[in-house]
C-alpha positions as CSV (number, residue, x, y, z in Angstrom):
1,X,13.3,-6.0,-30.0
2,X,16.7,-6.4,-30.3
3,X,18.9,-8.6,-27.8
4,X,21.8,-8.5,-26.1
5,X,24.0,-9.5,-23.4
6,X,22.8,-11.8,-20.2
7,X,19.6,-9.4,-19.6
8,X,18.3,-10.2,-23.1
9,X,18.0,-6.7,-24.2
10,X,20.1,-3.6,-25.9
11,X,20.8,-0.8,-23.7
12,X,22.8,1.1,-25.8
13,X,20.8,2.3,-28.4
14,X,20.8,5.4,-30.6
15,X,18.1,7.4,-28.5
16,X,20.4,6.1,-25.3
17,X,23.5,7.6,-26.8
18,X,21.7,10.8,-27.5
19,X,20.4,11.1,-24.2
20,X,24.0,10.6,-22.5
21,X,26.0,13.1,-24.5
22,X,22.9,16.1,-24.6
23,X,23.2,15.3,-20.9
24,X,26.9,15.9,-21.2
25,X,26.9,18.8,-23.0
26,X,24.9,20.7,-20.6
27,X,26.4,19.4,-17.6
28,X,29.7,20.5,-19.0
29,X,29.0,23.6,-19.9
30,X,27.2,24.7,-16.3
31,X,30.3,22.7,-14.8
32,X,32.5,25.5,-16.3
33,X,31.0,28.4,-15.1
34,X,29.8,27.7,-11.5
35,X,32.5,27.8,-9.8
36,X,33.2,31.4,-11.4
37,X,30.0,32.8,-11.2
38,X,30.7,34.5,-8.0
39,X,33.8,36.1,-9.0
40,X,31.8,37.5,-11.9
41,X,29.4,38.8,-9.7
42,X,32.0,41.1,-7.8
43,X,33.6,42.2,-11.0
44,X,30.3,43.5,-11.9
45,X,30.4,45.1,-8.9
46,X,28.4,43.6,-6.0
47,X,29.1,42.2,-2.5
48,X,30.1,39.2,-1.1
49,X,26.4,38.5,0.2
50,X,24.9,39.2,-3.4
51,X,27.4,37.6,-4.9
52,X,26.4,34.4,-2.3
53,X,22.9,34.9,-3.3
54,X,23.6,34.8,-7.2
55,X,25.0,31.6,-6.9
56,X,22.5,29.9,-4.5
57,X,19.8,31.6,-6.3
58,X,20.3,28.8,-9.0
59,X,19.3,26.1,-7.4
60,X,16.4,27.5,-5.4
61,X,15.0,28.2,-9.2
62,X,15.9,24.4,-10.1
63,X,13.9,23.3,-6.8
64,X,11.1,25.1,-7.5
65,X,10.8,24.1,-11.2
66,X,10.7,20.5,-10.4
67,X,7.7,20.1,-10.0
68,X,6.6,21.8,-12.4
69,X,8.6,20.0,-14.9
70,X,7.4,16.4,-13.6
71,X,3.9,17.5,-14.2
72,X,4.6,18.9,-17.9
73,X,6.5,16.1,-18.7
74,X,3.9,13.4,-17.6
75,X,1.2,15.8,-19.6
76,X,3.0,16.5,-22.6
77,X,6.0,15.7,-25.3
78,X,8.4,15.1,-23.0
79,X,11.3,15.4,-26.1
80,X,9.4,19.1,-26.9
81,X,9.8,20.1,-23.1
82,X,13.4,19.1,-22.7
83,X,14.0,21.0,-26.4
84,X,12.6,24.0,-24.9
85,X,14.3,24.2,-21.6
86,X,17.4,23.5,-23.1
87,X,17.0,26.2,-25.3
88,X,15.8,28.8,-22.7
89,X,19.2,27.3,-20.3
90,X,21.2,28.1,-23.6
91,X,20.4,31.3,-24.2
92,X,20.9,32.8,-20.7
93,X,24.6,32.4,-21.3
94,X,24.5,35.0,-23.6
95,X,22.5,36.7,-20.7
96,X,25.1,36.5,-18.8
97,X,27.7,38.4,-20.9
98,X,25.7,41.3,-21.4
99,X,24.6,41.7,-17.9
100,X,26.0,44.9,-16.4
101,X,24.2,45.0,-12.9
102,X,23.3,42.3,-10.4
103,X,19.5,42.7,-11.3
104,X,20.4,41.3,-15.1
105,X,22.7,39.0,-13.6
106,X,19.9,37.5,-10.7
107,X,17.5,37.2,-13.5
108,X,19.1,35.0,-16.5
109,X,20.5,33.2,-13.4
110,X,17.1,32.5,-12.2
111,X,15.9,31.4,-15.6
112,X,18.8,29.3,-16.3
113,X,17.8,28.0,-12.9
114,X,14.3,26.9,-13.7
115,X,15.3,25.6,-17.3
116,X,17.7,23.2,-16.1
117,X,15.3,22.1,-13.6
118,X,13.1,21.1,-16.2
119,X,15.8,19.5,-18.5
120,X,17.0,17.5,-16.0
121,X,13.7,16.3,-15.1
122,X,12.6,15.6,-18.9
123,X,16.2,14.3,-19.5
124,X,15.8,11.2,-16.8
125,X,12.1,10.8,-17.7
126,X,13.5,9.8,-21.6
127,X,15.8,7.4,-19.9
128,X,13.2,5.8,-18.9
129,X,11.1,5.3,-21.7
130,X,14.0,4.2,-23.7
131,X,15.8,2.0,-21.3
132,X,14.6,-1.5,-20.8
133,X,13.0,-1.6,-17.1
134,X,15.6,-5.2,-16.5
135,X,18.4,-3.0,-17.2
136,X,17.1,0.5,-15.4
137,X,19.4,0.7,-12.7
138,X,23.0,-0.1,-15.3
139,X,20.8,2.9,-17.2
140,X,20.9,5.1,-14.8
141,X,24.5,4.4,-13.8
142,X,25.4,4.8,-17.2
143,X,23.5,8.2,-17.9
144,X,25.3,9.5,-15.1
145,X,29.1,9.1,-16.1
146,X,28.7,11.8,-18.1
147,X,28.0,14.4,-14.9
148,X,30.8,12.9,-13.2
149,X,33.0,13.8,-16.2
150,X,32.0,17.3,-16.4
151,X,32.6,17.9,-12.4
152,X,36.2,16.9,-12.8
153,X,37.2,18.4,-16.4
154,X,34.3,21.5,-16.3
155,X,35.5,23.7,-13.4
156,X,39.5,23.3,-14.8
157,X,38.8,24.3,-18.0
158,X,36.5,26.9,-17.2
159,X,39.2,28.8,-15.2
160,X,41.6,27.9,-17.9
161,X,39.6,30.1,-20.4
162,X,38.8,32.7,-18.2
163,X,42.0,33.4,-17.1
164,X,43.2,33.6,-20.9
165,X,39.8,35.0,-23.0
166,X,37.8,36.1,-20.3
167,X,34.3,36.4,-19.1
168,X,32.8,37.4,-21.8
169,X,34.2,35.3,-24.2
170,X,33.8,32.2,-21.5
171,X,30.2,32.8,-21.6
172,X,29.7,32.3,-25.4
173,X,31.3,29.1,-25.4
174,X,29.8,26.9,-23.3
175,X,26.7,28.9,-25.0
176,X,28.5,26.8,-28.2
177,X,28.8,23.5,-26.2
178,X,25.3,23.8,-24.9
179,X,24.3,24.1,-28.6
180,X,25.4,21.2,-29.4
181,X,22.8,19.8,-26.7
182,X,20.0,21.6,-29.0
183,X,21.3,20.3,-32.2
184,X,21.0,16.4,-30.5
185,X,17.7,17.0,-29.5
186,X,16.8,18.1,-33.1
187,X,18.4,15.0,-34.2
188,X,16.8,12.4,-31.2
189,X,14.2,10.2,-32.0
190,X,13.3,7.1,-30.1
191,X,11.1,4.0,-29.9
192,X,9.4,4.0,-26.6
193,X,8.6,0.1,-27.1
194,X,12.0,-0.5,-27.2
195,X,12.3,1.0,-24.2
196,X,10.3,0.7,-20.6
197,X,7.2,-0.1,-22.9
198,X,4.8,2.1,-21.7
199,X,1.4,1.1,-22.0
200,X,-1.3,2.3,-24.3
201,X,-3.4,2.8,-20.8
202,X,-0.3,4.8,-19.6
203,X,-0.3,6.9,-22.8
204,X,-3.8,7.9,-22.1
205,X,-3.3,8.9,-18.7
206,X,0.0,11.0,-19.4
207,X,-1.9,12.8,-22.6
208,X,-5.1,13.9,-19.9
209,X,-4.7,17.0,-17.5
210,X,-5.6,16.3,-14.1
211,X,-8.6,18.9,-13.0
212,X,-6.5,20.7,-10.3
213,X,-2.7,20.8,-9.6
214,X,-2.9,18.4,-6.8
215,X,-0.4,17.2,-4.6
216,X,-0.2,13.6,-6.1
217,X,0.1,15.6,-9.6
218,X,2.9,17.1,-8.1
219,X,5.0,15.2,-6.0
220,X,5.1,11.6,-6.3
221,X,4.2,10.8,-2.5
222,X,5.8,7.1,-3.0
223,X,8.8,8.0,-3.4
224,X,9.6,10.5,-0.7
225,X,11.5,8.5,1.2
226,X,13.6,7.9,-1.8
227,X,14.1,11.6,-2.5
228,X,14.6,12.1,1.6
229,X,17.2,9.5,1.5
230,X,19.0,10.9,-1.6
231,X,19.1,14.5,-0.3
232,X,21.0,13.1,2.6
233,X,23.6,12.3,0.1
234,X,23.6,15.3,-1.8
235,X,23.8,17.3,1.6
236,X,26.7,15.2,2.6
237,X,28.3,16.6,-1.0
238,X,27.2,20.2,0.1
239,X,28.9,20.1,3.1
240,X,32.4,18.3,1.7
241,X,33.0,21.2,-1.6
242,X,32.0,24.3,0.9
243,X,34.1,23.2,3.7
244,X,36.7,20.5,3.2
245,X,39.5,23.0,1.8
246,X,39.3,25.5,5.0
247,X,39.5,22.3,6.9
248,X,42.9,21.2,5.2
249,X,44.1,25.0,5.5
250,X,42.9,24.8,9.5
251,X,44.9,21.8,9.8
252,X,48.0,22.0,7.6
253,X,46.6,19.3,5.0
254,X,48.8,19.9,2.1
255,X,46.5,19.4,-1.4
256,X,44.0,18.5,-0.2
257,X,42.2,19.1,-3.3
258,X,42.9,16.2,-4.1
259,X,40.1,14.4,-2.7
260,X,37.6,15.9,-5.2
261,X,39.5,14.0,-7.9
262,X,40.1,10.8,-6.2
263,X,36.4,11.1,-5.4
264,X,35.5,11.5,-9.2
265,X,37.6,9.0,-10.8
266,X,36.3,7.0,-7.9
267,X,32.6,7.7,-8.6
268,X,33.3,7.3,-12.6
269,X,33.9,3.4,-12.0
270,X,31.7,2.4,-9.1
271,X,28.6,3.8,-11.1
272,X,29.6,1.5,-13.7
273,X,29.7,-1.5,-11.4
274,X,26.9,-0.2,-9.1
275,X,24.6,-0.1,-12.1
276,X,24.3,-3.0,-12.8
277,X,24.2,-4.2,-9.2
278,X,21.2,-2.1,-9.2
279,X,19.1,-4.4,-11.1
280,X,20.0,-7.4,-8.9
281,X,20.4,-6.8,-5.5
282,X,17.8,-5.2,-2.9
283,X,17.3,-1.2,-2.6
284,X,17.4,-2.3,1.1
285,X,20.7,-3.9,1.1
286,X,22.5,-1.4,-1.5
287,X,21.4,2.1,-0.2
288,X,21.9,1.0,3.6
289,X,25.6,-0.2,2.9
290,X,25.7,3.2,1.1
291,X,24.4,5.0,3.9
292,X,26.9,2.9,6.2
293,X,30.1,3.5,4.0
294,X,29.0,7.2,3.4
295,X,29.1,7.2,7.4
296,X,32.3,6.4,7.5
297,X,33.6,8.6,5.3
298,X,32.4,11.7,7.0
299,X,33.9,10.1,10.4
300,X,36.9,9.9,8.6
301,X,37.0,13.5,7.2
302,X,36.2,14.7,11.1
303,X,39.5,13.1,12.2
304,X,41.8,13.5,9.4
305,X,44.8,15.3,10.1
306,X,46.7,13.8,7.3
307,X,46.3,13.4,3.5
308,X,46.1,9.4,2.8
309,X,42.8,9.7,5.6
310,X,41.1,12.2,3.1
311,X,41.8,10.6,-0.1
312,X,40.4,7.3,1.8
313,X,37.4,8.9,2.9
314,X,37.3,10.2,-1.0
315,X,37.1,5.9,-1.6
316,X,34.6,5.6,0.7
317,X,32.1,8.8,-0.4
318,X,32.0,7.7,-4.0
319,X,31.1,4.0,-2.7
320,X,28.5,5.6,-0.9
321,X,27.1,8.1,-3.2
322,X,27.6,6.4,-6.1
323,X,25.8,2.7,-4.7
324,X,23.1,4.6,-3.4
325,X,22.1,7.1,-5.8
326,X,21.6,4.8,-8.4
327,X,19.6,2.4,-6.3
328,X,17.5,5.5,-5.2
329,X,16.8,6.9,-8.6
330,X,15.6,3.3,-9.8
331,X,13.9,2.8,-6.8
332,X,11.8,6.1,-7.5
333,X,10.9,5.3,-11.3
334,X,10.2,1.5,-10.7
335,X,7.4,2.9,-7.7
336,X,5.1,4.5,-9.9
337,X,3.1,3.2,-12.8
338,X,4.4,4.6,-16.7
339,X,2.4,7.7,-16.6
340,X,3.9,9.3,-13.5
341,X,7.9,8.8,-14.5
342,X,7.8,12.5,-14.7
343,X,7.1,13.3,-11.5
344,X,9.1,10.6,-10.2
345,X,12.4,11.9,-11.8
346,X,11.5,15.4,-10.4
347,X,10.8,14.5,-6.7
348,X,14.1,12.5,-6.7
349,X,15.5,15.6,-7.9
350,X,13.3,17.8,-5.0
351,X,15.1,15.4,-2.5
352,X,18.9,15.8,-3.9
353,X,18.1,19.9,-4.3
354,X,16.8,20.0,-0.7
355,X,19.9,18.5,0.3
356,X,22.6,20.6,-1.6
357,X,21.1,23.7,-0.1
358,X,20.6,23.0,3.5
359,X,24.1,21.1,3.5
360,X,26.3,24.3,3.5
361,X,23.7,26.2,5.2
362,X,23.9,23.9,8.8
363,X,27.4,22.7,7.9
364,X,28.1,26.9,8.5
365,X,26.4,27.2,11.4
366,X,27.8,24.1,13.2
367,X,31.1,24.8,12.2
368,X,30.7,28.2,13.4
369,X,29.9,27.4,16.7
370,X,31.9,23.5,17.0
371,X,34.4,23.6,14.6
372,X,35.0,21.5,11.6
373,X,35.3,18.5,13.7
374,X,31.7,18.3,15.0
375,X,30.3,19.4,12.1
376,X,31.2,16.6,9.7
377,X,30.5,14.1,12.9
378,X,26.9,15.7,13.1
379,X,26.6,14.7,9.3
380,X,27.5,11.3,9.9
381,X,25.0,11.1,13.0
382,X,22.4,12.2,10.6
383,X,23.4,9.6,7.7
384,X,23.2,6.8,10.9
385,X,19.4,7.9,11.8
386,X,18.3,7.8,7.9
387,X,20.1,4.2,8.3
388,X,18.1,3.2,10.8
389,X,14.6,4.8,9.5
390,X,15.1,3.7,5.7
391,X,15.8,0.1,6.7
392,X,12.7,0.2,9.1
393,X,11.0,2.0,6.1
394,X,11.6,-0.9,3.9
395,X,11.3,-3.8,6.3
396,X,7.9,-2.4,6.8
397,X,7.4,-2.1,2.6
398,X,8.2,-5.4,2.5
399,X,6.1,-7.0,5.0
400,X,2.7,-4.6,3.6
401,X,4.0,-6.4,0.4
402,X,4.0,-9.5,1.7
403,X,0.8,-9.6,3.4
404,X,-1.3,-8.2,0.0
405,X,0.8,-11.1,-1.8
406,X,-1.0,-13.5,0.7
407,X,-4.7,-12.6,0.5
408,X,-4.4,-12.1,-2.9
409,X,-3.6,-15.9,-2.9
410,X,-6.2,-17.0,-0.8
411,X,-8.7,-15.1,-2.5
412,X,-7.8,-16.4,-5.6
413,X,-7.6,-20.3,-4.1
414,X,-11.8,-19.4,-2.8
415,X,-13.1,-18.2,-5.8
C-alpha cells in the first residue's frame, strides 16, 4: 500500500479522482437544469401545480430508489450499477427535449429520478471501498466539493444557455457533460485493498441474496439516527432556497441572493477543513456544535432585517451543514460491517431526501399562517430538540459501548 501524509496512507488515488469528477459531472449537469425545469414545464403548457409536481416528482423517485439501490449495490457490481444508472440518468435528457406533454415530461423525470438515486448511492458506496477507513471522513469531505461547485456555477450557467440556445439545445448538453460521467466509468478501475479493505468474509456476504427483502436488507436500522439527524439539515436547506428571497422581498433586503453564494464558497472550504476533523474528533462533539451553529443561523435569518445578518447567518449554515454532514455520512458507513456500505450510503441518503421534501412543505404552511419570522424560528426549535435527543442518543451509545467493553474484559481475565 502506498503511504502518505501523517495518516500513513494515499487518499488520492486514480479510482478517487474518478470517483470525484463522475460525481461532478452529474451533479453539474442536474445543477443546470433544476432550477428551469419548471419554467419548461409551463412552456409546454401545464399549470403552476403540475409544473410543482414535475419538479418534486424528482426527488420522491430518488427516495424511493434508495433502497433499492443500497440493496443492489451490497448484492452486486457496485461499478456495473452506478454504469447503468448513470446511463439510464443520461439519457432522459434527451427525454426531456422531445417531450411535448406533461405525461412525457413526468415520466423521464421520474426515471431520471430513480437513476440518480441509485448513482448516488453506488457512487458513495465506491468511496468507500477505495478510501482508506483512517482517512473516511477527509474522503467524504473531499468527494463532496465537487457538489458544492456545481450548486454555485450549475444553475448560472444553465440560465446562461437557455436564455441564448434554448431548451432544447440546453438539454443536449448537459446530456454531453453527463457523458463524460459514462466515459469515466468505462475508464474506472480500482483496488478495493487499497481502499477500506473489505474482507474476503465481507465479499461473501455482499455476493449472497438474502431470502426475502427484509427490513435490515433494506434500511440499515443503525444508522437511522444518522439519516434522522442529516435530514434535519437537508430540511433546514429546503426551507432557506424556497423561502429566503420572498423573505428579503417582504422585508426590503436588497440582494439578498447573495447568501447562497457566500454559503457555497463558505461550504467549499469548511468541508475541506471539516474532513479531516472528521477522522479525529467525536461524531458527538462535531454534529452537536453543527446542530448548535445551524441553530443559530436560522435564528439569525428570522430576525434579519438587514443584509450583513443574512450573509452571517450564510457563515454560520455552511459551518453547520458542512461539520455535520460529513461527520454523519462517516458515522453511517463506519456503523455497519463491509458488506452493508450499500445500504448505509442509501439510508443516509433516505434521511437527507426526507428532509428536502418536508422542509418546503411545513416551511409553507407555517409561513402561511405565522409569517416568515416563526417559521425559520420553528426550524431552529426543531434543530434544538435533535440537539438534545442526538447527544442523549450518543451518551447512551457510548455507555452500551462501554459496558460490553467491560465484560468482555472480565470474561477474558476468568477464562
Amino acid at each position: 500500500m502506498k503511504k502518505n501524509g501523517k495518516c500513513g496512507v494515499k487518499l488520492f488515488t486514480r479510482a478517487y479522482i474518478f470517483l470525484i469528477l463522475i460525481s461532478l459531472m452529474t451533479a453539474m449537469s442536474y445543477s443546470m437544469i433544476s432550477t428551469l425545469i419548471t419554467n419548461y414545464a409551463v412552456e409546454l403548457g401545464g399549470t403552476l401545480a403540475m409544473a410543482g409536481t414535475i419538479a418534486g416528482i424528482f426527488s420522491m423517485a430518488a427516495l424511493f430508489s434508495r433502497p433499492v439501490g443500497g440493496v443492489v449495490c451490497d448484492t452486486l457490481d457496485k461499478k456495473k450499477i452506478c454504469m447503468a444508472a448513470t446511463i439510464v440518468f443520461t439519457l432522459s435528457f434527451p427525454g426531456y427535449a422531445l417531450s411535448r406533454n406533461m405525461a412525457a415530461l413526468l415520466f423521464f423525470r421520474m426515471l431520471q429520478g430513480f437513476a440518480f438515486g441509485i448513482s448516488g448511492t453506488a457512487n458513495m458506496a465506491l468511496v468507500a471501498e477505495v478510501v482508506p477507513k483512517k482517512r473516511l471522513g477527509e474522503g467524504l469531505g473531499y468527494f463532496g466539493l465537487g457538489q458544492v461547485v456545481s450548486q454555485v456555477i450549475g444553475p448560472i450557467a444553465g440560465v446562461a444557455m437557455k436564455e441564448r440556445l434554448g431548451f432544447e439545445k440546453l438539454f443536449y448538453f448537459v446530456t454531453g457533460i453527463s457523458a463524460i460521467a459514462v466515459f469515466l466509468l468505462l475508464l474506472f478501475r480500482y483496488n478495493k485493498q487499497t481502499g477500506s479493505g473489505i474482507s474476503e468474509e465481507a465479499e461473501r456476504k455482499s455476493g449472497k441474496m438474502a431470502d426475502g427483502l427484509t427490513l435490515r436488507r433494506l434500511v440499515a436500522v443503525e444508522c437511522l439516527v444518522y439519516a434522522l439527524t442529516a435530514g434535519m439539515f437537508s430540511m433546514a436547506n429546503g426551507v432557506t432556497s424556497s423561502f429566503l428571497v420572498l423573505l428579503g422581498e417582504e422585508r426590503g433586503i436588497a440582494n439578498i441572493a447573495l447568501f447562497f453564494t457566500v454559503n457555497a464558497v463558505c461550504l467549499f472550504f469548511i468541508r475541506i477543513l471539516m474532513g479531516k476533523i472528521a477522522d479525529r474528533a467525536s461524531v458527538l462533539w462535531i454534529v452537536g456544535i453543527s446542530l448548535a451553529v445551524s441553530l443559530l443561523s436560522m435564528t439569525l435569518l428570522a430576525k434579519a432585517f438587514v443584509l450583513k445578518a443574512v450573509l452571517l447567518a450564510a457563515l454560520f449554515k455552511a459551518i453547520g451543514q458542512g461539520g455535520g454532514q460529513i461527520s454523519l455520512q462517516s458515522a453511517c458507513i463506519k456503523a455497519v460491517d463491509e458488506s452493508r456500505v450499500g445500504v448505509a450510503s442509501s439510508t443516509y441518503y433516505i434521511g437527507a431526501d426526507i428532509g428536502n421534501a418536508l422542509g418546503p412543505a411545513i416551511g409553507g404552511w407555517i409561513s402561511g399562517l405565522w409569517g416568515y419570522e416563526v417559521m425559520f424560528h420553528a426550524v431552529a426549535a426543531l434543530m434544538g430538540m435533535m440537539l438534545v435527543f442526538f447527544w442523549c442518543y450518543e451518551r447512551r451509545m457510548k455507555r452500551m459501548e462501554g459496558m460490553r467493553r467491560t465484560e468482555g474484559e472480565n470474561g477474558s481475565s476468568q477464562v
